[in-house]
Amino acid sequence: MTTTAPGEPEPAHSAAGIAAAWRRERPGTPTSSIEIATPIWQLAKLFADDRNRVLREAGIDAATLDLLSVIRRSGPPYTLSTREIARRTLVTAGAISQRVARAEREGLVERAPGTTGRRTVLVRLTAEGHALIERSVDQVLGQEAALVEGLPEDERATLTALLNKLLADVRRRTAAY
């Protein structure tokens, strides 16, 4: 997407400037993704840095937020198996085990044996974990909502649809890896 006046060169650090420099330096190099992928990477970095700042202020880390959020979104009784947590978070079983152990030490969750098999472990939010996620999710999502307010609602809807379409296609294309 060009943001400079017609005929003016793109700034060298912009995605369009990067694409133009590659076309100039290496004609034939595929550059069609640069003006899409580069802003996505830049936005991901900005969002991640800002989210980490908000999380520090809220007194929670990203892994704990992820764990508590998935359990909280499951609805009452705010209990999920470790297998279901791994499936919903796209994190390995080993990483989930570590997250649960740490959250349990901090009094945020409790583990209990499941009823469907001896290897099933259920994880339930404690009152302290519930309070922490209630407090921190509003801070995190509120800040992220503020960051996207620069786009009118109709443009946010269009961007959401396009990003979902691109994500589904990229997932499909990379599933074989």
PDB file of N, CA, C and O in Angstrom, residues 92-117:
ATOM      1  N   THR A  92       2.185 -27.471  23.799  1.00  0.00           N
ATOM      2  CA  THR A  92       2.452 -28.886  24.050  1.00  0.00           C
ATOM      3  C   THR A  92       1.993 -29.306  25.443  1.00  0.00           C
ATOM      4  O   THR A  92       1.899 -28.477  26.359  1.00  0.00           O
ATOM      5  N   ALA A  93       1.757 -30.592  25.590  1.00  0.00           N
ATOM      6  CA  ALA A  93       1.348 -31.132  26.888  1.00  0.00           C
ATOM      7  C   ALA A  93       2.398 -30.841  27.954  1.00  0.00           C
ATOM      8  O   ALA A  93       2.060 -30.517  29.102  1.00  0.00           O
ATOM      9  N   GLY A  94       3.678 -30.938  27.597  1.00  0.00           N
ATOM     10  CA  GLY A  94       4.741 -30.646  28.556  1.00  0.00           C
ATOM     11  C   GLY A  94       4.714 -29.205  29.037  1.00  0.00           C
ATOM     12  O   GLY A  94       4.889 -28.936  30.227  1.00  0.00           O
ATOM     13  N   ALA A  95       4.487 -28.292  28.100  1.00  0.00           N
ATOM     14  CA  ALA A  95       4.419 -26.878  28.485  1.00  0.00           C
ATOM     15  C   ALA A  95       3.199 -26.616  29.360  1.00  0.00           C
ATOM     16  O   ALA A  95       3.278 -25.846  30.329  1.00  0.00           O
ATOM     17  N   ILE A  96       2.087 -27.269  29.050  1.00  0.00           N
ATOM     18  CA  ILE A  96       0.877 -27.103  29.869  1.00  0.00           C
ATOM     19  C   ILE A  96       1.138 -27.622  31.277  1.00  0.00           C
ATOM     20  O   ILE A  96       0.774 -26.995  32.267  1.00  0.00           O
ATOM     21  N   SER A  97       1.803 -28.756  31.382  1.00  0.00           N
ATOM     22  CA  SER A  97       2.117 -29.325  32.686  1.00  0.00           C
ATOM     23  C   SER A  97       2.940 -28.347  33.525  1.00  0.00           C
ATOM     24  O   SER A  97       2.674 -28.147  34.715  1.00  0.00           O
ATOM     25  N   GLN A  98       3.930 -27.710  32.890  1.00  0.00           N
ATOM     26  CA  GLN A  98       4.759 -26.725  33.600  1.00  0.00           C
ATOM     27  C   GLN A  98       3.941 -25.508  34.010  1.00  0.00           C
ATOM     28  O   GLN A  98       4.069 -24.996  35.124  1.00  0.00           O
ATOM     29  N   ARG A  99       3.088 -25.024  33.102  1.00  0.00           N
ATOM     30  CA  ARG A  99       2.254 -23.859  33.413  1.00  0.00           C
ATOM     31  C   ARG A  99       1.306 -24.160  34.567  1.00  0.00           C
ATOM     32  O   ARG A  99       1.129 -23.337  35.467  1.00  0.00           O
ATOM     33  N   VAL A 100       0.695 -25.335  34.522  1.00  0.00           N
ATOM     34  CA  VAL A 100      -0.246 -25.713  35.579  1.00  0.00           C
ATOM     35  C   VAL A 100       0.482 -25.839  36.913  1.00  0.00           C
ATOM     36  O   VAL A 100      -0.003 -25.354  37.941  1.00  0.00           O
ATOM     37  N   ALA A 101       1.645 -26.467  36.909  1.00  0.00           N
ATOM     38  CA  ALA A 101       2.408 -26.634  38.154  1.00  0.00           C
ATOM     39  C   ALA A 101       2.759 -25.276  38.758  1.00  0.00           C
ATOM     40  O   ALA A 101       2.613 -25.068  39.973  1.00  0.00           O
ATOM     41  N   ARG A 102       3.202 -24.354  37.923  1.00  0.00           N
ATOM     42  CA  ARG A 102       3.557 -23.020  38.429  1.00  0.00           C
ATOM     43  C   ARG A 102       2.324 -22.287  38.957  1.00  0.00           C
ATOM     44  O   ARG A 102       2.353 -21.698  40.042  1.00  0.00           O
ATOM     45  N   ALA A 103       1.216 -22.335  38.193  1.00  0.00           N
ATOM     46  CA  ALA A 103      -0.012 -21.672  38.630  1.00  0.00           C
ATOM     47  C   ALA A 103      -0.560 -22.302  39.903  1.00  0.00           C
ATOM     48  O   ALA A 103      -1.100 -21.610  40.766  1.00  0.00           O
ATOM     49  N   GLU A 104      -0.373 -23.608  40.050  1.00  0.00           N
ATOM     50  CA  GLU A 104      -0.821 -24.285  41.273  1.00  0.00           C
ATOM     51  C   GLU A 104       0.012 -23.817  42.470  1.00  0.00           C
ATOM     52  O   GLU A 104      -0.536 -23.539  43.548  1.00  0.00           O
ATOM     53  N   ARG A 105       1.336 -23.709  42.282  1.00  0.00           N
ATOM     54  CA  ARG A 105       2.203 -23.204  43.363  1.00  0.00           C
ATOM     55  C   ARG A 105       1.803 -21.790  43.781  1.00  0.00           C
ATOM     56  O   ARG A 105       1.924 -21.422  44.950  1.00  0.00           O
ATOM     57  N   GLU A 106       1.329 -21.001  42.805  1.00  0.00           N
ATOM     58  CA  GLU A 106       0.929 -19.621  43.090  1.00  0.00           C
ATOM     59  C   GLU A 106      -0.507 -19.523  43.608  1.00  0.00           C
ATOM     60  O   GLU A 106      -0.997 -18.428  43.866  1.00  0.00           O
ATOM     61  N   GLY A 107      -1.188 -20.667  43.743  1.00  0.00           N
ATOM     62  CA  GLY A 107      -2.545 -20.678  44.275  1.00  0.00           C
ATOM     63  C   GLY A 107      -3.610 -20.232  43.282  1.00  0.00           C
ATOM     64  O   GLY A 107      -4.720 -19.874  43.677  1.00  0.00           O
ATOM     65  N   LEU A 108      -3.301 -20.284  41.984  1.00  0.00           N
ATOM     66  CA  LEU A 108      -4.233 -19.801  40.964  1.00  0.00           C
ATOM     67  C   LEU A 108      -5.132 -20.897  40.405  1.00  0.00           C
ATOM     68  O   LEU A 108      -6.214 -20.614  39.894  1.00  0.00           O
ATOM     69  N   VAL A 109      -4.654 -22.150  40.465  1.00  0.00           N
ATOM     70  CA  VAL A 109      -5.432 -23.293  39.995  1.00  0.00           C
ATOM     71  C   VAL A 109      -5.242 -24.445  40.976  1.00  0.00           C
ATOM     72  O   VAL A 109      -4.298 -24.455  41.777  1.00  0.00           O
ATOM     73  N   GLU A 110      -6.147 -25.413  40.866  1.00  0.00           N
ATOM     74  CA  GLU A 110      -6.027 -26.661  41.613  1.00  0.00           C
ATOM     75  C   GLU A 110      -6.135 -27.809  40.628  1.00  0.00           C
ATOM     76  O   GLU A 110      -6.912 -27.737  39.671  1.00  0.00           O
ATOM     77  N   ARG A 111      -5.357 -28.859  40.869  1.00  0.00           N
ATOM     78  CA  ARG A 111      -5.435 -30.058  40.031  1.00  0.00           C
ATOM     79  C   ARG A 111      -6.208 -31.137  40.784  1.00  0.00           C
ATOM     80  O   ARG A 111      -6.122 -31.227  42.004  1.00  0.00           O
ATOM     81  N   ALA A 112      -6.919 -31.953  40.002  1.00  0.00           N
ATOM     82  CA  ALA A 112      -7.641 -33.093  40.564  1.00  0.00           C
ATOM     83  C   ALA A 112      -7.654 -34.209  39.537  1.00  0.00           C
ATOM     84  O   ALA A 112      -7.603 -33.948  38.333  1.00  0.00           O
ATOM     85  N   PRO A 113      -7.735 -35.453  40.003  1.00  0.00           N
ATOM     86  CA  PRO A 113      -7.823 -36.554  39.039  1.00  0.00           C
ATOM     87  C   PRO A 113      -9.142 -36.480  38.284  1.00  0.00           C
ATOM     88  O   PRO A 113     -10.172 -36.097  38.846  1.00  0.00           O
ATOM     89  N   GLY A 114      -9.094 -36.831  37.012  1.00  0.00           N
ATOM     90  CA  GLY A 114     -10.302 -36.843  36.201  1.00  0.00           C
ATOM     91  C   GLY A 114     -11.113 -38.101  36.448  1.00  0.00           C
ATOM     92  O   GLY A 114     -10.658 -39.036  37.102  1.00  0.00           O
ATOM     93  N   THR A 115     -12.307 -38.122  35.906  1.00  0.00           N
ATOM     94  CA  THR A 115     -13.194 -39.262  36.095  1.00  0.00           C
ATOM     95  C   THR A 115     -13.211 -40.184  34.887  1.00  0.00           C
ATOM     96  O   THR A 115     -13.821 -41.243  34.937  1.00  0.00           O
ATOM     97  N   THR A 116     -12.522 -39.791  33.802  1.00  0.00           N
ATOM     98  CA  THR A 116     -12.583 -40.578  32.565  1.00  0.00           C
ATOM     99  C   THR A 116     -11.387 -41.490  32.373  1.00  0.00           C
ATOM    100  O   THR A 116     -11.324 -42.209  31.394  1.00  0.00           O
ATOM    101  N   GLY A 117     -10.444 -41.470  33.264  1.00  0.00           N
ATOM    102  CA  GLY A 117      -9.265 -42.320  33.124  1.00  0.00           C
ATOM    103  C   GLY A 117      -8.222 -41.921  34.139  1.00  0.00           C
ATOM    104  O   GLY A 117      -8.204 -40.793  34.616  1.00  0.00           O
TER     105      GLY A 117
END
